[in-house]
Amino acid sequence: MTQPTHGVTLASLYQARARIAGQVTRTPLIRSQALSRRFDAEVFLKLENCQPSGAFKLRGATNMIRALLERDGAEALSRGVTTASTGNHGRAVALAASKLGVPAIICLSNLVPDNKVRAIEALGAEVRRVGRSQDEAFGEVARLVDEEGMTLIPPFDDPLIASGQGTIGLELLEDQPDLDRVIVGLSGGGLLGGIGAAIKGIRPATRVTGVSLSQGAAMWESLKAGHPVDVEEVESLGDSLGGGIGLDNRCTLALVRDVMDDHYQVSEVAIARAMVDLLADEKMLVEGAAAVGLAAIDEHGLDVRGQTVALIVSGNGVALETVDRARALAKPR
Ligand SMILES: *Cc1c(COP(=O)(O)O)cnc(C)c1O
């Protein structure tokens, strides 16, 4: 049998699981009383907002750094790892590297607020402030890789990253072997691709549903075009779902195309309502990207009656001001 081009297999998922064990939280899958009643289904929430870095991205970052340590030895990684992310990926790389004893430099522009910088420093990484844009921060990452021998940890487009995120899929099927459907937020595709690879490898009948933003959804446009395309980034309550997939995408576009059964876009109002519902009904404060599964069921009237459904509550990176914005937007129902 030929190896799939994206490089994410059941074997790579099980390897990832062994590597991250003890480093990353095996998160609970809880039944939501309120949502189960509301949709006449068995609705479960996979609580990646409970990861110590605040989101599932700790899985991929930990898997990749450990795999490189195993393959190349500690000496090869002694210059450290680097990336440029203000969000959940930056936090994940900072914490994963610190726990594994590898130096990390997270490059951020001078526009990034001090509180975000301090939060990443508190996780054990050095923050390097450069320029006034994300592009300039990426420029410094490229320089650290080219000139100082540091290793880039990408946010999604690598089989080791996607396999790390895919360990969620293994856990879902262990906890709910009869799962009918999993609904996953989709941006670069490491999360959905990894989970989908686990599902299609073990229980292909389980439906894998992706949810993207309604604007600036690079994966949506790229799937439509059949190749990676750039989109203009738009401000969103689901800011963790923004950003491109990379014009040189080599893994996740093919992977998502392989494993996803259906795909929806959700509006800002639907995201806002879902965030408020999770807060009011589950007492759970999550970011917009973590609420898009619920938003999709609600906005598109997905028929989940009688089914066992899992929603991936992917992270908790949300500021209180954003919650105020969501409440204001959600009000007129
Ligand atoms: C990164 C992220 C996503 C999307 O993951 P991709 O692998 O880029 O598709 C969803 N939710 C949260 C909270 C994230 O940080």
CSV table of C-alpha atoms and ligand atoms in Angstrom, one decimal:
chain,number,residue,atom,x,y,z
A,1,MET,CA,0.0,0.0,0.0
A,2,THR,CA,1.3,3.5,-0.8
A,3,GLN,CA,1.9,5.9,2.0
A,4,PRO,CA,-0.7,8.8,1.9
A,5,THR,CA,1.0,12.0,0.8
A,6,HIS,CA,0.1,13.9,4.0
A,7,GLY,CA,2.0,11.4,6.2
A,8,VAL,CA,-0.6,11.2,8.9
A,9,THR,CA,-1.5,7.5,9.7
A,10,LEU,CA,-2.8,5.5,12.5
A,11,ALA,CA,0.8,4.5,13.3
A,12,SER,CA,1.8,8.2,13.5
A,13,LEU,CA,-1.1,8.9,15.8
A,14,TYR,CA,-0.3,6.1,18.2
A,15,GLN,CA,3.4,7.2,18.2
A,16,ALA,CA,2.2,10.7,19.0
A,17,ARG,CA,0.1,9.4,21.8
A,18,ALA,CA,3.0,7.6,23.4
A,19,ARG,CA,5.2,10.7,23.1
A,20,ILE,CA,2.8,13.1,24.7
A,21,ALA,CA,1.7,10.8,27.5
A,22,GLY,CA,2.5,12.5,30.8
A,23,GLN,CA,3.3,15.8,29.1
A,24,VAL,CA,-0.2,16.7,28.0
A,25,THR,CA,-3.5,16.4,29.8
A,26,ARG,CA,-5.8,13.6,28.7
A,27,THR,CA,-8.9,15.8,28.7
A,28,PRO,CA,-12.3,14.8,29.9
A,29,LEU,CA,-15.2,14.2,27.5
A,30,ILE,CA,-18.3,15.4,29.4
A,31,ARG,CA,-22.0,15.0,28.5
A,32,SER,CA,-23.7,18.3,28.3
A,33,GLN,CA,-27.1,18.1,30.0
A,34,ALA,CA,-28.4,21.3,28.5
A,35,LEU,CA,-27.3,20.7,24.9
A,36,SER,CA,-28.4,17.0,24.9
A,37,ARG,CA,-31.8,18.1,25.9
A,38,ARG,CA,-31.9,21.0,23.5
A,39,PHE,CA,-31.0,19.0,20.4
A,40,ASP,CA,-32.6,15.7,21.5
A,41,ALA,CA,-29.2,14.0,21.2
A,42,GLU,CA,-26.3,12.8,23.3
A,43,VAL,CA,-24.0,15.8,23.1
A,44,PHE,CA,-20.5,15.5,24.5
A,45,LEU,CA,-17.8,18.2,25.0
A,46,LYS,CA,-14.1,17.5,24.6
A,47,LEU,CA,-12.5,19.9,27.0
A,48,GLU,CA,-9.3,21.0,25.4
A,49,ASN,CA,-9.8,24.3,27.2
A,50,CYS,CA,-8.5,22.5,30.2
A,51,GLN,CA,-5.0,22.0,28.7
A,52,PRO,CA,-2.4,23.8,30.9
A,53,SER,CA,-1.5,26.0,27.9
A,54,GLY,CA,-5.2,26.8,27.4
A,55,ALA,CA,-5.7,24.9,24.1
A,56,PHE,CA,-5.1,21.6,22.3
A,57,LYS,CA,-2.0,23.0,20.4
A,58,LEU,CA,0.1,21.7,23.3
A,59,ARG,CA,-0.4,18.2,21.8
A,60,GLY,CA,1.1,18.9,18.4
A,61,ALA,CA,4.0,21.1,19.8
A,62,THR,CA,4.9,18.4,22.4
A,63,ASN,CA,4.8,15.6,19.8
A,64,MET,CA,7.0,17.5,17.3
A,65,ILE,CA,9.6,18.6,19.8
A,66,ARG,CA,9.8,15.1,21.4
A,67,ALA,CA,10.0,13.4,18.0
A,68,LEU,CA,12.9,15.7,17.0
A,69,LEU,CA,14.6,15.0,20.3
A,70,GLU,CA,14.3,11.2,19.7
A,71,ARG,CA,15.4,11.4,16.1
A,72,ASP,CA,18.2,13.9,16.2
A,73,GLY,CA,19.2,13.9,19.9
A,74,ALA,CA,19.2,16.7,22.5
A,75,GLU,CA,22.4,18.2,21.0
A,76,ALA,CA,20.7,18.9,17.6
A,77,LEU,CA,17.9,20.9,19.5
A,78,SER,CA,20.3,22.7,21.8
A,79,ARG,CA,19.9,25.9,19.8
A,80,GLY,CA,16.2,25.7,20.6
A,81,VAL,CA,12.9,26.0,18.8
A,82,THR,CA,11.1,29.1,17.6
A,83,THR,CA,7.8,30.3,16.1
A,84,ALA,CA,5.9,33.5,15.7
A,85,SER,CA,2.4,33.3,17.3
A,86,THR,CA,0.6,35.6,19.7
A,87,GLY,CA,-2.0,33.0,20.3
A,88,ASN,CA,-2.4,29.4,21.4
A,89,HIS,CA,0.4,28.1,19.3
A,90,GLY,CA,2.9,30.5,20.8
A,91,ARG,CA,1.8,29.5,24.3
A,92,ALA,CA,1.9,25.8,23.4
A,93,VAL,CA,5.5,25.9,22.0
A,94,ALA,CA,6.6,27.9,25.0
A,95,LEU,CA,5.2,25.4,27.5
A,96,ALA,CA,6.1,22.3,25.6
A,97,ALA,CA,9.7,23.4,25.1
A,98,SER,CA,10.1,24.4,28.7
A,99,LYS,CA,8.8,21.1,30.0
A,100,LEU,CA,11.1,19.2,27.7
A,101,GLY,CA,14.1,21.3,28.6
A,102,VAL,CA,14.6,22.9,25.2
A,103,PRO,CA,15.2,26.6,24.8
A,104,ALA,CA,12.4,28.5,22.9
A,105,ILE,CA,12.2,32.0,21.4
A,106,ILE,CA,8.7,33.3,20.5
A,107,CYS,CA,9.0,36.2,18.1
A,108,LEU,CA,6.3,38.8,18.5
A,109,SER,CA,5.8,42.3,16.9
A,110,ASN,CA,5.9,45.4,19.1
A,111,LEU,CA,2.2,45.8,18.6
A,112,VAL,CA,1.4,42.7,20.7
A,113,PRO,CA,0.1,43.9,24.1
A,114,ASP,CA,2.4,43.5,27.1
A,115,ASN,CA,0.0,41.1,28.9
A,116,LYS,CA,0.2,38.6,26.1
A,117,VAL,CA,4.0,38.9,26.1
A,118,ARG,CA,4.2,38.3,29.9
A,119,ALA,CA,1.8,35.3,29.6
A,120,ILE,CA,4.2,33.6,27.1
A,121,GLU,CA,7.3,34.5,29.2
A,122,ALA,CA,5.5,33.0,32.3
A,123,LEU,CA,5.3,29.7,30.4
A,124,GLY,CA,9.1,29.6,30.2
A,125,ALA,CA,10.0,31.0,26.8
A,126,GLU,CA,12.1,34.0,25.7
A,127,VAL,CA,10.0,36.6,23.8
A,128,ARG,CA,11.8,38.6,21.1
A,129,ARG,CA,10.0,41.8,20.1
A,130,VAL,CA,10.6,42.7,16.5
A,131,GLY,CA,9.1,45.3,14.1
A,132,ARG,CA,5.5,46.4,13.9
A,133,SER,CA,3.8,43.5,12.1
A,134,GLN,CA,3.4,39.7,12.1
A,135,ASP,CA,5.4,39.6,8.9
A,136,GLU,CA,8.4,41.2,10.6
A,137,ALA,CA,8.1,38.7,13.4
A,138,PHE,CA,8.2,35.9,10.9
A,139,GLY,CA,11.2,37.5,9.3
A,140,GLU,CA,13.0,37.1,12.6
A,141,VAL,CA,11.9,33.5,12.9
A,142,ALA,CA,13.4,32.8,9.4
A,143,ARG,CA,16.6,34.5,10.5
A,144,LEU,CA,16.8,32.4,13.7
A,145,VAL,CA,16.4,29.3,11.7
A,146,ASP,CA,18.8,30.2,8.9
A,147,GLU,CA,21.6,31.9,10.8
A,148,GLU,CA,21.3,30.6,14.4
A,149,GLY,CA,20.3,27.0,13.8
A,150,MET,CA,17.0,27.1,15.6
A,151,THR,CA,14.2,24.8,14.6
A,152,LEU,CA,10.8,26.0,13.5
A,153,ILE,CA,7.7,24.5,15.1
A,154,PRO,CA,4.9,25.3,12.6
A,155,PRO,CA,1.4,25.8,13.8
A,156,PHE,CA,-0.3,23.1,11.7
A,157,ASP,CA,1.3,22.1,8.4
A,158,ASP,CA,3.4,19.1,9.5
A,159,PRO,CA,2.5,15.4,10.0
A,160,LEU,CA,4.0,15.6,13.5
A,161,ILE,CA,1.8,18.5,14.4
A,162,ALA,CA,-1.4,17.1,12.9
A,163,SER,CA,-0.6,13.7,14.5
A,164,GLY,CA,-0.3,15.3,17.9
A,165,GLN,CA,-3.6,17.1,17.5
A,166,GLY,CA,-5.1,13.8,16.3
A,167,THR,CA,-4.6,12.1,19.6
A,168,ILE,CA,-7.8,13.8,20.5
A,169,GLY,CA,-9.5,11.5,18.0
A,170,LEU,CA,-8.1,8.4,19.7
A,171,GLU,CA,-9.3,9.6,23.0
A,172,LEU,CA,-12.8,10.4,21.7
A,173,LEU,CA,-13.3,6.9,20.4
A,174,GLU,CA,-12.0,5.3,23.6
A,175,ASP,CA,-14.5,7.3,25.6
A,176,GLN,CA,-17.4,7.0,23.2
A,177,PRO,CA,-16.8,4.0,20.9
A,178,ASP,CA,-20.3,4.5,19.2
A,179,LEU,CA,-19.7,8.1,18.3
A,180,ASP,CA,-21.8,9.2,15.4
A,181,ARG,CA,-20.3,12.5,14.6
A,182,VAL,CA,-17.6,14.9,15.7
A,183,ILE,CA,-17.8,18.6,14.9
A,184,VAL,CA,-14.4,20.4,14.7
A,185,GLY,CA,-13.3,24.0,14.2
A,186,LEU,CA,-11.2,24.3,11.1
A,187,SER,CA,-8.4,26.8,10.2
A,188,GLY,CA,-5.0,25.4,9.1
A,189,GLY,CA,-6.4,21.9,9.4
A,190,GLY,CA,-4.0,20.3,11.9
A,191,LEU,CA,-6.9,19.8,14.4
A,192,LEU,CA,-9.5,18.5,12.0
A,193,GLY,CA,-7.0,16.6,9.9
A,194,GLY,CA,-5.5,14.8,12.9
A,195,ILE,CA,-8.9,13.9,14.5
A,196,GLY,CA,-10.3,12.9,11.1
A,197,ALA,CA,-7.3,10.6,10.5
A,198,ALA,CA,-8.0,8.8,13.8
A,199,ILE,CA,-11.7,8.5,13.1
A,200,LYS,CA,-11.4,7.3,9.5
A,201,GLY,CA,-8.7,4.8,10.6
A,202,ILE,CA,-10.7,3.3,13.4
A,203,ARG,CA,-14.4,4.0,12.8
A,204,PRO,CA,-15.0,5.4,9.3
A,205,ALA,CA,-18.8,5.6,9.8
A,206,THR,CA,-18.4,8.4,12.2
A,207,ARG,CA,-19.0,11.7,10.4
A,208,VAL,CA,-16.3,14.3,10.6
A,209,THR,CA,-17.8,17.8,10.3
A,210,GLY,CA,-15.6,20.9,9.8
A,211,VAL,CA,-16.6,24.5,10.8
A,212,SER,CA,-14.9,27.6,9.4
A,213,LEU,CA,-15.5,31.3,9.7
A,214,SER,CA,-17.8,32.9,7.2
A,215,GLN,CA,-15.1,35.4,6.1
A,216,GLY,CA,-11.4,35.0,5.6
A,217,ALA,CA,-11.7,31.2,5.6
A,218,ALA,CA,-8.5,30.1,3.7
A,219,MET,CA,-9.2,26.3,4.0
A,220,TRP,CA,-12.8,26.8,2.7
A,221,GLU,CA,-11.5,28.7,-0.4
A,222,SER,CA,-8.6,26.4,-0.9
A,223,LEU,CA,-10.8,23.3,-0.9
A,224,LYS,CA,-13.0,25.0,-3.4
A,225,ALA,CA,-10.1,26.1,-5.7
A,226,GLY,CA,-8.3,22.7,-5.4
A,227,HIS,CA,-5.1,24.4,-4.3
A,228,PRO,CA,-3.9,26.7,-1.5
A,229,VAL,CA,-5.2,30.3,-1.9
A,230,ASP,CA,-4.6,33.4,0.2
A,231,VAL,CA,-7.5,35.3,1.7
A,232,GLU,CA,-7.8,38.6,3.4
A,233,GLU,CA,-7.8,38.2,7.2
A,234,VAL,CA,-10.9,39.6,8.9
A,235,GLU,CA,-11.4,40.3,12.5
A,236,SER,CA,-13.6,37.7,14.2
A,237,LEU,CA,-14.8,36.4,17.6
A,238,GLY,CA,-13.2,33.2,16.4
A,239,ASP,CA,-9.8,34.8,15.9
A,240,SER,CA,-7.9,31.5,16.4
A,241,LEU,CA,-9.6,30.3,13.2
A,242,GLY,CA,-8.1,33.2,11.1
A,243,GLY,CA,-5.0,33.2,9.0
A,244,GLY,CA,-3.9,31.4,5.8
A,245,ILE,CA,-3.0,27.7,5.2
A,246,GLY,CA,0.3,28.6,3.5
A,247,LEU,CA,0.6,28.8,-0.3
A,248,ASP,CA,3.2,26.0,0.0
A,249,ASN,CA,0.9,23.8,2.1
A,250,ARG,CA,2.2,20.2,2.0
A,251,CYS,CA,0.2,18.3,4.5
A,252,THR,CA,-3.1,19.6,5.9
A,253,LEU,CA,-5.0,20.5,2.7
A,254,ALA,CA,-4.6,17.0,1.3
A,255,LEU,CA,-5.4,15.5,4.8
A,256,VAL,CA,-8.5,17.6,5.4
A,257,ARG,CA,-9.7,16.7,1.9
A,258,ASP,CA,-9.2,13.0,2.7
A,259,VAL,CA,-11.0,12.9,6.1
A,260,MET,CA,-13.7,15.5,6.2
A,261,ASP,CA,-17.3,14.5,5.4
A,262,ASP,CA,-19.0,17.9,5.5
A,263,HIS,CA,-18.1,21.6,6.0
A,264,TYR,CA,-20.0,24.6,7.2
A,265,GLN,CA,-19.3,28.3,7.8
A,266,VAL,CA,-20.7,30.2,10.8
A,267,SER,CA,-21.5,33.9,11.2
A,268,GLU,CA,-20.3,36.1,14.0
A,269,VAL,CA,-23.7,36.2,15.6
A,270,ALA,CA,-23.9,32.4,15.7
A,271,ILE,CA,-20.4,32.3,17.3
A,272,ALA,CA,-21.5,35.0,19.8
A,273,ARG,CA,-24.6,33.0,20.8
A,274,ALA,CA,-22.7,29.8,21.1
A,275,MET,CA,-20.1,31.4,23.4
A,276,VAL,CA,-22.9,32.9,25.6
A,277,ASP,CA,-24.8,29.6,25.7
A,278,LEU,CA,-21.7,27.7,26.8
A,279,LEU,CA,-21.1,30.4,29.5
A,280,ALA,CA,-24.7,30.4,30.7
A,281,ASP,CA,-25.5,26.7,30.4
A,282,GLU,CA,-22.2,25.0,31.1
A,283,LYS,CA,-20.5,27.8,33.1
A,284,MET,CA,-17.7,27.5,30.6
A,285,LEU,CA,-15.7,30.5,29.4
A,286,VAL,CA,-14.3,29.6,26.0
A,287,GLU,CA,-13.0,31.5,23.0
A,288,GLY,CA,-15.0,31.9,19.8
A,289,ALA,CA,-13.1,29.2,17.9
A,290,ALA,CA,-14.0,26.7,20.6
A,291,ALA,CA,-17.7,27.4,20.3
A,292,VAL,CA,-18.1,27.0,16.5
A,293,GLY,CA,-19.4,23.4,16.7
A,294,LEU,CA,-22.4,24.5,18.7
A,295,ALA,CA,-22.7,27.6,16.4
A,296,ALA,CA,-22.9,25.3,13.4
A,297,ILE,CA,-25.6,23.0,14.8
A,298,ASP,CA,-27.6,26.0,15.7
A,299,GLU,CA,-27.2,28.2,12.6
A,300,HIS,CA,-27.4,25.4,10.1
A,301,GLY,CA,-30.0,23.3,11.9
A,302,LEU,CA,-27.8,20.2,11.7
A,303,ASP,CA,-29.9,17.1,12.3
A,304,VAL,CA,-28.3,15.4,15.2
A,305,ARG,CA,-31.4,13.9,16.8
A,306,GLY,CA,-30.8,10.6,18.4
A,307,GLN,CA,-27.1,10.7,17.7
A,308,THR,CA,-24.0,10.7,19.9
A,309,VAL,CA,-22.1,13.9,19.0
A,310,ALA,CA,-18.8,15.3,20.2
A,311,LEU,CA,-17.9,19.0,20.0
A,312,ILE,CA,-14.3,20.0,20.4
A,313,VAL,CA,-14.0,22.8,22.9
A,314,SER,CA,-10.6,23.7,21.5
A,315,GLY,CA,-9.4,26.5,23.8
A,316,ASN,CA,-10.0,29.2,26.3
A,317,GLY,CA,-7.9,32.1,24.9
A,318,VAL,CA,-10.5,34.9,25.3
A,319,ALA,CA,-10.3,38.3,26.9
A,320,LEU,CA,-13.1,39.6,29.1
A,321,GLU,CA,-13.7,42.5,26.6
A,322,THR,CA,-14.4,39.9,23.9
A,323,VAL,CA,-17.0,38.3,26.1
A,324,ASP,CA,-18.7,41.7,26.4
A,325,ARG,CA,-18.6,42.0,22.6
A,326,ALA,CA,-20.1,38.5,22.2
A,327,ARG,CA,-22.9,39.2,24.7
A,328,ALA,CA,-23.8,42.5,22.9
A,329,LEU,CA,-23.9,40.7,19.6
A,330,ALA,CA,-25.8,37.7,20.9
A,331,LYS,CA,-28.6,39.6,22.6
A,332,PRO,CA,-31.4,39.9,20.0
A,333,ARG,CA,-32.6,36.3,19.6
B,1,LIG,C1,-5.5,26.7,16.2
B,1,LIG,C2,-6.9,26.6,16.8
B,1,LIG,C3,-7.9,26.0,16.0
B,1,LIG,C4,-7.8,25.5,14.6
B,1,LIG,O1,-6.8,24.6,14.5
B,1,LIG,P1,-6.1,24.3,13.0
B,1,LIG,O2,-5.2,23.1,13.3
B,1,LIG,O3,-5.4,25.5,12.6
B,1,LIG,O4,-7.2,24.0,12.1
B,1,LIG,C5,-9.2,25.9,16.7
B,1,LIG,N1,-9.4,26.3,17.9
B,1,LIG,C6,-8.4,26.9,18.6
B,1,LIG,C7,-8.7,27.4,20.0
B,1,LIG,C8,-7.1,27.0,18.1
B,1,LIG,O5,-6.1,27.6,18.8
